[in-house]
Coordinates of C-alpha atoms in Angstrom, one line a residue:
M1 CA 73.5 105.5 127.6
K2 CA 70.3 103.2 129.7
R3 CA 69.2 102.1 126.7
Y4 CA 72.5 101.0 125.3
D5 CA 73.4 98.6 127.7
I6 CA 69.8 97.2 128.0
L7 CA 69.9 96.4 124.6
L8 CA 73.5 95.2 125.3
Q9 CA 72.6 93.7 128.7
T10 CA 69.5 91.6 126.8
A11 CA 71.3 91.1 123.3
M12 CA 73.9 88.9 126.1
V13 CA 71.0 87.1 127.8
A14 CA 69.6 85.9 124.0
G15 CA 72.4 85.2 123.7
C16 CA 73.8 82.7 127.0
L17 CA 69.4 81.2 126.6
T18 CA 70.6 80.1 122.2
S19 CA 73.7 78.6 124.2
V20 CA 72.1 77.2 127.3
L21 CA 69.4 76.1 125.0
G22 CA 71.8 74.5 122.8
C23 CA 70.6 76.3 119.6
S24 CA 72.8 79.3 117.8
V25 CA 71.7 82.7 116.0
T26 CA 73.2 80.5 113.0
G27 CA 72.1 77.0 114.2
R28 CA 69.8 76.4 112.3
L29 CA 71.3 77.9 109.3
Q30 CA 74.2 75.4 109.2
R31 CA 71.2 72.4 109.9
R32 CA 69.7 73.0 106.5
Q33 CA 73.0 74.1 104.6
T34 CA 70.8 77.4 103.5
T35 CA 72.9 79.7 100.5
A36 CA 71.7 82.1 98.4
S37 CA 72.2 82.3 94.6
L38 CA 73.7 83.5 91.9
S39 CA 70.3 85.0 88.4
Q40 CA 71.4 86.6 85.1
L41 CA 69.0 89.1 84.6
T42 CA 66.0 88.9 81.7
R43 CA 66.8 91.1 78.1
T44 CA 63.8 92.9 78.8
E45 CA 65.3 93.3 82.8
R46 CA 68.3 94.9 81.2
Q47 CA 67.3 97.2 79.3
E48 CA 65.2 99.1 81.4
R49 CA 68.1 98.9 83.3
Q50 CA 69.9 100.8 80.6
Q51 CA 67.1 103.0 79.9
D52 CA 67.0 103.5 83.4
C53 CA 69.7 106.6 82.7
R54 CA 69.6 107.0 86.5
P55 CA 73.3 105.2 89.9
Q56 CA 71.7 102.1 90.3
V57 CA 71.6 100.0 94.0
V58 CA 74.6 100.2 96.4
K59 CA 72.0 100.4 99.8
L60 CA 68.4 98.3 100.8
Q61 CA 66.1 100.3 103.6
R62 CA 63.2 99.3 104.9
D63 CA 59.6 100.8 104.5
S64 CA 57.1 97.9 106.3
D65 CA 57.0 95.1 104.7
S66 CA 58.8 96.0 101.5
F67 CA 62.1 96.5 100.2
Y68 CA 63.3 99.6 97.5
L69 CA 67.3 100.8 96.3
A70 CA 68.9 103.6 97.0
P71 CA 69.9 106.2 95.5
V72 CA 69.0 107.9 92.3
D73 CA 68.7 112.1 94.3
T74 CA 71.3 112.8 97.1
L75 CA 70.7 115.1 99.9
S76 CA 73.5 118.1 100.9
D77 CA 75.3 115.8 103.6
G78 CA 75.2 113.0 101.4
E79 CA 72.5 111.2 102.2
R80 CA 71.1 109.6 98.7
V81 CA 67.0 108.6 98.7
M82 CA 65.8 105.6 97.4
A83 CA 64.8 106.0 93.7
F84 CA 62.5 102.4 93.0
R85 CA 61.2 98.8 94.4
I86 CA 62.8 95.6 93.2
E87 CA 61.0 93.3 91.4
Q88 CA 60.9 89.3 91.7
V89 CA 63.5 88.6 88.7
T90 CA 63.5 84.8 88.0
V91 CA 66.5 84.0 85.1
V92 CA 67.3 80.5 83.6
S93 CA 71.0 81.2 81.5
R94 CA 74.0 80.3 83.3
M95 CA 76.0 82.0 80.8
R96 CA 76.3 86.2 78.2
S97 CA 77.7 87.8 76.2
V98 CA 79.1 91.2 77.6
P99 CA 80.8 94.6 75.5
E100 CA 84.3 95.6 77.2
R101 CA 85.2 99.0 76.7
N102 CA 87.6 101.3 78.2
G103 CA 90.1 98.0 79.1
R104 CA 86.8 97.6 81.3
V105 CA 83.8 95.0 81.6
T106 CA 80.7 95.4 83.4
L107 CA 78.9 92.4 85.3
D108 CA 75.9 92.5 86.8
F109 CA 73.9 89.7 87.8
I110 CA 71.1 89.0 90.5
I111 CA 71.6 87.9 94.3
T112 CA 69.0 85.7 95.9
L113 CA 68.8 85.8 99.5
P114 CA 66.5 83.6 101.5
K115 CA 64.2 84.4 104.4
L116 CA 66.0 82.0 106.7
L117 CA 69.7 83.8 106.4
L118 CA 68.1 87.3 107.4
G119 CA 67.6 87.9 110.7
K120 CA 66.9 90.6 113.7
S121 CA 70.2 89.2 115.2
R122 CA 72.3 88.1 111.9
S123 CA 74.9 89.8 109.8
V124 CA 74.9 88.5 106.4
V125 CA 78.0 89.0 103.9
I126 CA 78.2 87.7 100.7
T127 CA 81.4 87.9 98.6
P128 CA 80.9 88.1 94.7
I129 CA 84.2 85.5 93.9
L130 CA 85.7 86.5 90.3
H131 CA 87.7 83.5 88.8
K132 CA 90.3 84.2 86.1
P133 CA 92.3 82.1 85.3
D134 CA 95.8 82.6 87.3
E135 CA 93.4 84.6 89.9
A136 CA 90.7 84.7 92.0
V137 CA 89.6 88.4 92.9
P138 CA 86.7 89.1 95.1
L139 CA 84.7 92.2 94.7
E140 CA 83.1 94.6 96.9
D141 CA 81.4 92.5 99.3
L142 CA 76.7 93.0 100.2
V143 CA 76.5 93.3 103.7
I144 CA 72.9 93.6 105.0
R145 CA 72.7 94.5 108.9
G146 CA 70.1 93.4 111.6
G147 CA 67.9 95.5 113.4
R148 CA 69.4 93.8 117.3
F149 CA 73.2 93.0 115.0
S150 CA 73.4 97.5 113.7
L151 CA 72.0 98.6 117.3
L152 CA 75.7 95.8 118.9
Q153 CA 77.4 97.1 116.9
E154 CA 76.2 101.4 117.2
R155 CA 76.3 100.9 121.4
D156 CA 80.4 99.6 120.6
Y157 CA 81.1 102.1 118.6
W158 CA 79.4 104.7 121.3
Q159 CA 81.5 103.3 123.8
Y160 CA 84.9 103.4 121.7
E161 CA 84.6 107.0 120.8
K162 CA 84.4 107.5 124.6
Y163 CA 87.7 106.0 124.9
R164 CA 89.0 107.5 122.1
W165 CA 89.6 110.8 122.3
V166 CA 91.8 109.5 125.6
Y167 CA 94.6 108.2 123.0
D168 CA 96.6 108.5 119.2
P169 CA 94.4 107.5 117.2
D170 CA 97.4 105.9 115.2
S171 CA 98.7 104.3 118.3
V172 CA 99.0 100.6 119.2
E173 CA 97.0 101.9 122.4
A174 CA 94.1 103.5 120.5
E175 CA 93.7 99.7 118.0
R176 CA 94.3 97.0 120.9
M177 CA 91.1 99.8 123.1
F178 CA 89.8 99.3 119.1
N179 CA 89.7 95.3 119.5
R180 CA 88.4 94.9 123.0
L181 CA 85.9 97.0 122.9
V182 CA 84.3 96.5 118.6
K183 CA 83.1 93.2 118.9
F184 CA 81.4 93.3 114.9
P185 CA 83.0 96.0 113.1
Y186 CA 82.2 98.5 110.3
P187 CA 82.5 96.9 107.5
E188 CA 85.2 98.4 104.4
D189 CA 83.8 99.6 100.9
A190 CA 81.0 97.7 101.6
R191 CA 78.6 97.5 98.4
L192 CA 75.2 97.9 101.3
D193 CA 74.9 97.6 105.2
S194 CA 71.4 98.4 106.6
V195 CA 68.8 96.5 108.6
V196 CA 66.6 94.5 107.1
E197 CA 63.8 92.8 109.1
R198 CA 61.2 91.4 106.0
R199 CA 59.8 87.3 105.4
G200 CA 60.6 86.2 102.3
M201 CA 63.0 86.4 99.5
M202 CA 65.2 89.2 99.3
N203 CA 66.6 89.7 95.4
Y204 CA 70.1 92.2 94.9
Y205 CA 71.0 93.9 91.6
Y206 CA 74.5 93.8 91.2
S207 CA 76.7 95.4 89.4
Q208 CA 80.3 96.0 89.2
E209 CA 82.9 97.3 86.7
V210 CA 86.1 94.9 86.3
P211 CA 88.9 95.6 84.0
T212 CA 90.2 93.5 81.5
D213 CA 93.3 91.5 80.0
E214 CA 94.1 89.2 77.9
T215 CA 92.7 86.3 80.2
S216 CA 89.4 88.1 79.7
K217 CA 88.0 86.5 76.8
R218 CA 86.0 84.6 79.6
M219 CA 85.5 85.5 82.9
T220 CA 83.1 82.7 85.9
V221 CA 81.0 84.6 89.2
T222 CA 80.4 82.6 91.8
L223 CA 79.6 83.5 95.8
Q224 CA 81.5 83.6 99.8
G225 CA 79.2 84.0 102.2
K226 CA 79.0 84.2 105.7
V227 CA 76.4 84.3 108.7
V228 CA 78.2 86.5 112.1
G229 CA 75.1 85.7 114.8
I230 CA 76.2 88.2 118.3
D231 CA 76.4 84.8 119.3
D232 CA 79.8 84.4 118.2
S233 CA 78.5 82.4 115.8
A234 CA 79.4 81.9 112.4
Y235 CA 78.0 79.7 109.2
T236 CA 79.7 79.6 106.2
L237 CA 77.0 79.8 102.9
P238 CA 78.2 76.3 100.6
S239 CA 79.5 77.0 97.4
S240 CA 76.8 78.7 94.8
D241 CA 76.2 78.3 91.2
T242 CA 78.7 79.8 88.4
L243 CA 78.1 82.7 86.2
S244 CA 80.1 82.9 82.7
Y245 CA 80.3 85.5 80.2
V246 CA 82.3 86.1 77.8
V247 CA 83.6 89.1 77.2
S248 CA 82.7 90.9 73.6
S249 CA 85.6 93.6 72.6
I250 CA 86.2 95.4 68.3
L251 CA 89.1 93.4 68.5
S252 CA 87.1 91.0 66.7
F253 CA 87.8 93.9 64.5
L254 CA 91.3 93.6 64.5
D255 CA 92.6 92.6 61.1
T256 CA 95.4 89.9 61.1
V257 CA 96.7 90.1 57.8
P258 CA 101.2 90.4 57.8
R259 CA 102.6 93.9 57.0
Y260 CA 105.4 93.3 55.9
R261 CA 107.5 96.4 54.2
I262 CA 109.8 96.3 50.7
R263 CA 113.5 96.2 51.2
I264 CA 116.0 97.4 48.9
I265 CA 118.8 95.7 49.0
D266 CA 121.5 97.6 46.1
K267 CA 124.9 95.7 44.8
Y268 CA 127.1 97.4 45.4
V269 CA 127.4 98.5 50.4
T270 CA 130.2 100.5 51.0
V271 CA 132.3 100.7 54.2
T272 CA 133.3 103.5 56.3
D273 CA 135.5 103.2 58.9
R274 CA 138.0 106.4 60.5
N275 CA 140.6 105.4 63.3
Y276 CA 144.0 108.1 64.4
I277 CA 147.0 106.7 64.2
Q278 CA 150.4 108.4 66.0
F279 CA 153.8 109.4 64.5
L280 CA 156.8 110.4 65.6
V281 CA 156.9 115.0 65.5
G282 CA 158.0 114.3 60.6
D283 CA 158.5 111.0 60.6
M284 CA 156.5 108.4 58.6
R285 CA 156.9 105.1 60.0
I286 CA 154.9 103.0 62.0
V287 CA 155.6 102.6 65.8
D288 CA 153.2 100.3 67.1
T289 CA 154.2 101.5 70.9
L290 CA 153.5 104.8 70.9
G291 CA 150.2 106.2 72.4
D292 CA 146.9 104.0 72.1
N293 CA 148.8 102.9 68.0
R294 CA 148.6 99.0 69.2
R295 CA 144.5 99.5 69.8
Q296 CA 144.5 101.3 66.7
L297 CA 145.9 98.7 64.3
D298 CA 144.6 96.2 65.9
K299 CA 140.8 97.3 64.9
I300 CA 142.1 98.2 61.2
A301 CA 143.1 94.5 61.3
G302 CA 140.5 92.7 62.4
L303 CA 137.8 95.0 60.1
M304 CA 139.8 93.9 57.3
Q305 CA 139.7 89.7 58.2
Q306 CA 136.7 89.8 59.4
I307 CA 134.8 92.2 55.8
V308 CA 137.9 89.9 53.1
E309 CA 137.0 87.0 54.7
Q310 CA 133.0 86.7 54.5
Q311 CA 131.5 85.0 52.6
E312 CA 128.4 87.1 51.1
F313 CA 130.7 90.2 48.8
W314 CA 133.4 90.6 47.4
V315 CA 135.5 93.0 47.5
D316 CA 136.9 95.1 44.4
T317 CA 139.2 97.3 46.3
I318 CA 139.3 98.9 49.9
V319 CA 140.9 103.1 49.2
L320 CA 143.8 103.5 52.5
T321 CA 143.0 107.9 53.0
A322 CA 145.3 109.8 55.3
T323 CA 144.7 113.0 56.3
A324 CA 147.5 115.8 58.5
S325 CA 146.6 118.4 60.6
P326 CA 147.4 122.2 59.0
E327 CA 151.2 123.0 61.1
G328 CA 154.0 123.7 59.1
A329 CA 154.3 124.0 55.5
Y330 CA 150.9 122.5 52.7
A331 CA 154.2 121.1 51.1
F332 CA 155.9 119.1 54.0
N333 CA 152.0 118.2 55.0
D334 CA 151.2 116.7 51.8
R335 CA 154.8 114.4 51.1
L336 CA 154.0 113.2 55.0
S337 CA 150.6 112.7 54.2
K338 CA 151.4 109.8 52.0
G339 CA 154.1 108.5 54.0
R340 CA 152.9 107.5 56.3
A341 CA 149.6 105.7 53.9
E342 CA 152.8 104.5 52.1
A343 CA 153.4 103.2 55.5
L344 CA 150.6 102.0 56.5
K345 CA 149.4 99.9 53.9
R346 CA 153.0 98.0 54.0
Y347 CA 152.8 97.2 57.6
L348 CA 149.3 95.5 55.9
V349 CA 150.9 93.9 53.3
R350 CA 153.3 91.9 55.9
R351 CA 149.9 91.2 58.4
F352 CA 147.8 89.8 55.8
G353 CA 149.4 88.9 52.9
R354 CA 150.6 90.5 48.9
Q355 CA 145.9 90.2 48.3
I356 CA 145.9 92.4 50.3
D357 CA 148.3 94.7 48.6
T358 CA 146.3 94.2 44.6
M359 CA 143.2 95.5 46.8
L360 CA 144.4 98.9 48.9
S361 CA 144.6 102.0 47.3
L362 CA 146.1 105.2 48.9
R363 CA 144.8 108.4 48.9
R364 CA 146.2 112.1 50.7
V365 CA 144.7 115.1 52.1
A366 CA 147.8 116.9 53.2
E367 CA 145.7 119.0 55.1
D368 CA 141.8 118.2 55.8
W369 CA 139.8 122.0 56.4
A370 CA 137.0 120.2 55.8
E371 CA 136.8 118.1 58.4
L372 CA 138.9 121.2 60.8
A373 CA 136.2 123.5 60.0
N374 CA 132.7 121.2 61.4
R375 CA 134.8 120.7 64.7
I376 CA 135.4 124.9 65.1
R377 CA 131.3 124.6 64.1
T378 CA 129.8 122.4 66.5
D379 CA 133.2 123.4 69.2
S380 CA 131.5 126.3 72.4
E381 CA 134.4 126.1 73.5
I382 CA 135.3 128.6 70.4
G383 CA 135.4 132.4 71.2
N384 CA 135.4 133.9 67.6
R385 CA 133.9 130.4 65.5
K386 CA 132.0 132.4 62.8
A387 CA 135.2 134.6 62.2
I388 CA 137.6 131.4 61.9
L389 CA 135.4 129.7 59.9
E390 CA 134.7 133.5 57.9
L391 CA 138.3 133.2 57.8
I392 CA 138.8 129.9 56.3
A393 CA 136.3 130.2 53.3
A394 CA 137.7 133.1 52.3
E395 CA 141.2 132.9 52.7
K396 CA 142.4 130.4 49.6
N397 CA 146.2 130.6 50.6
P398 CA 146.7 127.0 53.6
D399 CA 149.5 128.1 55.0
R400 CA 149.1 132.0 54.8
R401 CA 145.5 130.8 56.3
E402 CA 146.5 128.6 59.9
Q403 CA 149.3 132.3 60.2
V404 CA 145.9 133.9 60.9
I405 CA 144.2 132.0 62.8
R406 CA 147.5 132.0 65.4
Q407 CA 147.4 135.9 64.1
R408 CA 144.2 137.5 65.3
F409 CA 142.9 135.4 68.4
P410 CA 146.4 133.5 69.3
K411 CA 143.6 131.6 71.9
D412 CA 142.0 130.0 70.4
Y413 CA 144.2 128.4 67.9
A414 CA 145.6 127.3 71.0
H415 CA 142.7 125.6 71.6
I416 CA 142.5 123.4 68.3
R417 CA 146.2 122.8 68.2
S418 CA 145.5 121.2 71.5
M419 CA 142.4 119.5 70.7
I420 CA 141.1 119.8 67.3
Y421 CA 144.3 119.0 65.4
P422 CA 145.1 115.6 67.2
Q423 CA 141.8 114.6 65.6
L424 CA 143.0 115.3 61.9
R425 CA 145.9 113.3 61.8
A426 CA 143.5 110.8 61.4
V427 CA 143.6 107.2 58.0
N428 CA 139.8 106.7 57.1
F429 CA 139.5 103.7 54.5
R430 CA 136.8 102.6 52.6
Y431 CA 135.4 100.0 52.0
N432 CA 133.2 99.0 49.0
L433 CA 132.4 96.2 48.5
R434 CA 130.0 93.9 45.9
R435 CA 127.0 91.8 46.4
K436 CA 127.9 88.4 44.9
G437 CA 125.7 86.2 42.6
M438 CA 123.8 89.0 41.9
V439 CA 123.0 91.0 39.1
K440 CA 120.5 93.8 39.2
D441 CA 122.2 97.0 40.9
T442 CA 119.2 96.9 42.9
I443 CA 116.4 94.3 43.9
H444 CA 113.5 95.1 45.6
T445 CA 112.7 91.8 48.2
T446 CA 109.7 92.2 51.0
E447 CA 109.9 90.7 55.0
L448 CA 107.8 90.7 57.8
D449 CA 107.0 94.4 59.9
T450 CA 107.8 92.7 63.2
A451 CA 107.5 95.8 65.0
Y452 CA 103.7 96.0 63.3
A453 CA 103.1 92.5 65.1
R454 CA 104.5 92.9 68.2
G455 CA 101.8 96.3 68.2
V456 CA 99.1 93.9 67.5
E457 CA 99.9 91.6 69.3
L458 CA 100.6 93.9 72.8
L459 CA 96.7 94.8 71.2
R460 CA 95.2 90.9 72.1
K461 CA 97.0 91.3 75.3
R462 CA 94.3 94.6 76.1
K463 CA 97.3 96.0 76.4
Y464 CA 96.4 99.0 75.0
A465 CA 98.5 102.8 75.3
R466 CA 101.6 100.5 74.6
A467 CA 99.7 99.0 71.6
L468 CA 99.3 102.4 69.8
Y469 CA 102.8 103.7 70.7
I470 CA 103.4 101.0 68.0
L471 CA 100.6 102.1 66.0
N472 CA 100.0 105.4 65.6
G473 CA 101.7 106.0 62.2
Y474 CA 100.6 103.3 60.6
N475 CA 97.2 104.7 60.7
D476 CA 95.0 101.7 59.0
R477 CA 92.2 99.4 60.8
N478 CA 93.8 98.7 63.5
T479 CA 94.7 101.8 64.9
V480 CA 91.2 102.6 64.6
V481 CA 90.6 100.0 67.3
T482 CA 93.3 101.0 69.4
H483 CA 91.8 104.0 69.5
L484 CA 88.7 103.4 70.2
S485 CA 89.2 100.8 72.1
M486 CA 90.4 103.8 74.8
G487 CA 87.9 106.0 74.6
H488 CA 89.8 108.3 71.4
D489 CA 87.0 108.1 69.5
E490 CA 87.2 111.4 67.1
R491 CA 89.8 109.9 66.7
A492 CA 89.1 107.1 65.4
L493 CA 86.7 108.7 63.1
E494 CA 89.7 111.3 61.3
L495 CA 91.2 108.1 60.2
L496 CA 88.1 105.8 59.1
E497 CA 87.3 108.6 57.0
T498 CA 91.1 108.0 54.5
L499 CA 90.1 104.1 54.9
P500 CA 88.3 102.3 52.0
K501 CA 84.3 101.4 52.7
D502 CA 84.2 97.8 53.7
A503 CA 81.3 96.4 56.1
V504 CA 84.1 96.5 58.7
T505 CA 85.8 100.8 58.7
E506 CA 81.4 100.8 58.3
Y507 CA 80.4 99.9 61.1
L508 CA 83.0 100.7 63.5
R509 CA 81.7 104.2 61.5
A510 CA 78.4 104.0 63.4
I511 CA 79.5 102.9 67.0
A512 CA 82.3 106.1 66.5
C513 CA 79.4 108.7 65.9
S514 CA 76.9 107.0 69.0
R515 CA 79.2 107.2 71.5
L516 CA 79.4 110.9 70.0
E517 CA 76.6 112.0 69.5
R518 CA 76.1 111.9 65.7
K519 CA 72.4 109.1 65.8
E520 CA 71.6 110.2 62.4
E521 CA 75.2 109.4 60.3
G522 CA 76.1 106.3 62.7
R523 CA 72.4 104.6 61.9
E524 CA 73.4 105.3 58.0
H525 CA 77.1 103.7 58.8
F526 CA 74.6 100.8 60.8
L527 CA 73.0 100.1 57.3
Q528 CA 75.2 100.5 55.0
A529 CA 77.7 98.1 57.3
C530 CA 74.6 95.6 56.4
R531 CA 74.4 96.1 52.8
L532 CA 78.5 95.0 52.7
D533 CA 77.8 91.7 54.4
P534 CA 74.6 90.9 56.5
R535 CA 76.2 89.5 59.5
M536 CA 76.4 93.1 60.8
E537 CA 73.5 92.6 61.7
Y538 CA 73.8 90.1 64.5
R539 CA 76.9 91.6 65.7
A540 CA 74.9 94.7 66.6
N541 CA 73.3 92.7 69.0
L542 CA 76.7 93.0 71.1
D543 CA 77.7 96.1 70.9
P544 CA 75.2 98.5 73.3
E545 CA 76.6 101.9 71.2
I546 CA 74.2 99.6 68.4
T547 CA 72.1 99.0 69.8
E548 CA 71.5 103.2 70.4
L549 CA 71.6 103.9 67.4
L550 CA 68.5 102.0 66.4
K551 CA 66.3 102.9 69.1

C-alpha cells in the first residue's frame, strides 16, 4: 500500500510542478499538433499475414526497446503470449479492394504513432472511424498506456476494491464511490491495453471484420484520437488521412437479365358465385325482408352488374341453379327448387330489365345430396360420419335415404338438419364469359416475374436470407450467388452441377471447391473459366479463394 501511496504522491507532485511551470503533460503535443497516421499494407506484407494462420495482434508488450505482437498461443489462465516482431511498413496507396464473404468484410491497415505521443504519464486512445453514406461507425479502440499512467490506474482500482465490498455492486453508492476513487477507468472493448515506453515510431497492424449492406460498395476509414495526461490535461489529435476500400463481391456475377413467366390466356372464362336466399316453409316467393335476404340479393345484383357492364368479356350465358335440402318428399322439393329459381329470375329481370331475361338459364337440384355428403365428411361433430356416408352411397331412393338416417342416427340427424340443411338451400350462379376480339381458344403471353425481380433486388442489397427465401425455388445462377454469399458452399456446388457450363459458372465452381478444400478440382474449374473468358484471370486478384488455389 505504501508503494502505491508513494507513486500517487509522486504523480501528484509531478502534476503540480508541471502546472506551476506552465507545461502540462500534453502541452507539447498541442503545440506541435502531433497526430497518428494511417497506411495500407503492401501486397507482400498482406500475403505474409495470410500465410500465417495464427491469430493477429491484440496486445503490445514491452521487451527492452522492442515491441512484439501478442497473441498466438493461449495459456491456461487465458493470457496470450507474444508471437512475432512488428516491422516497419511504408505504403503510399490510399485505396485498395477487399473481398466480401458471408456478408462481412475485413478491413486492415497500419496505424503509425510518432514518439511524441508515447509517454510514461499519458494514455493514448485511437479510434478508427468507418464512414458510410448515412453514418459514421466507431471501430474498436486502440489504447496505449504509459508506465506511470498504468500504475496510477492500478492504484485507483486497488483503493476502490477496499471499499466496494461495503456496497451492493449495482447500487448508486457503489457507482458514486467508483467515480470518486477511479480517476481513469480502464477502457471497455479495447483493442490494445499495454504499458509502452519506447522512443521512435510504433506501427500497429489493425484488423477488424465489419458487416456489409447495400451502402457498402465503398468504405472509408479515418482516425480520431485523444491523449490524456495524469495531470488531467488532454489533447485531441488532428484529423488523419483517409483510407478507401472498394468492396469486391461475387454479387458482380449477378444475372441482371429480367425473368419472364408464361401466362396462358383463355378465350372462355367462368365465374361462379354461391348465395343463400331464405324462403318461408313450402313457399317460393322472394321476401327481401326475411333474414339476411336483403344483403344476399344486393350481393347477387352487385356482381351481376359488374360482370354485365365490364368491357373485356362478352357474357354468353348466366346459369342460375336453385337447390333444396332433403327433408320432405323428393317430388315436392323438385317443384320447390324449380319455383324458387323462377321467382329469383323474375326478381332480377325486374331489377335489370329484359336483357337479363335472355341471358339467364335456369337449373334446379331438388335435393343436393352431393353437397350434403361433402359437408358431413368434414364435420367433426357427427359421430357416425362413416356409417352415414356409406348409407348415402348405398341407398338409391332419396326419400328412403333421408328416412333411414333420421331413424338410425337421431342425434346426428338433428345436428345435420339444424346446421347443414340450411347451407343446402342455395342459389348458384355460373357466368360463362367470352373474351372480346380473341379468335384462338388460348394464347400464351410473357409477363415480368415480379417476385424474382424482388429477390434479385434484395440480393443486390445484401439481404441474403430474405433473397434466398424468394430465389430458392428458381435454382439458377442468382440462387447460387445467394448460397455462396451465405456460406452454403456444398449446396451452391450441387446447383452449379445442374447449370450450363460457361465462364461464370466455372469460376463460381472454383470458388466453391476452394472453400471445400477441393483444390485440384477447383484449379481445373478456374483454368477452364479463363479459357472461356480471359478476363477471369484478372478477376482472380479480387478473390482470396482463387489466390489459394494458385499457390
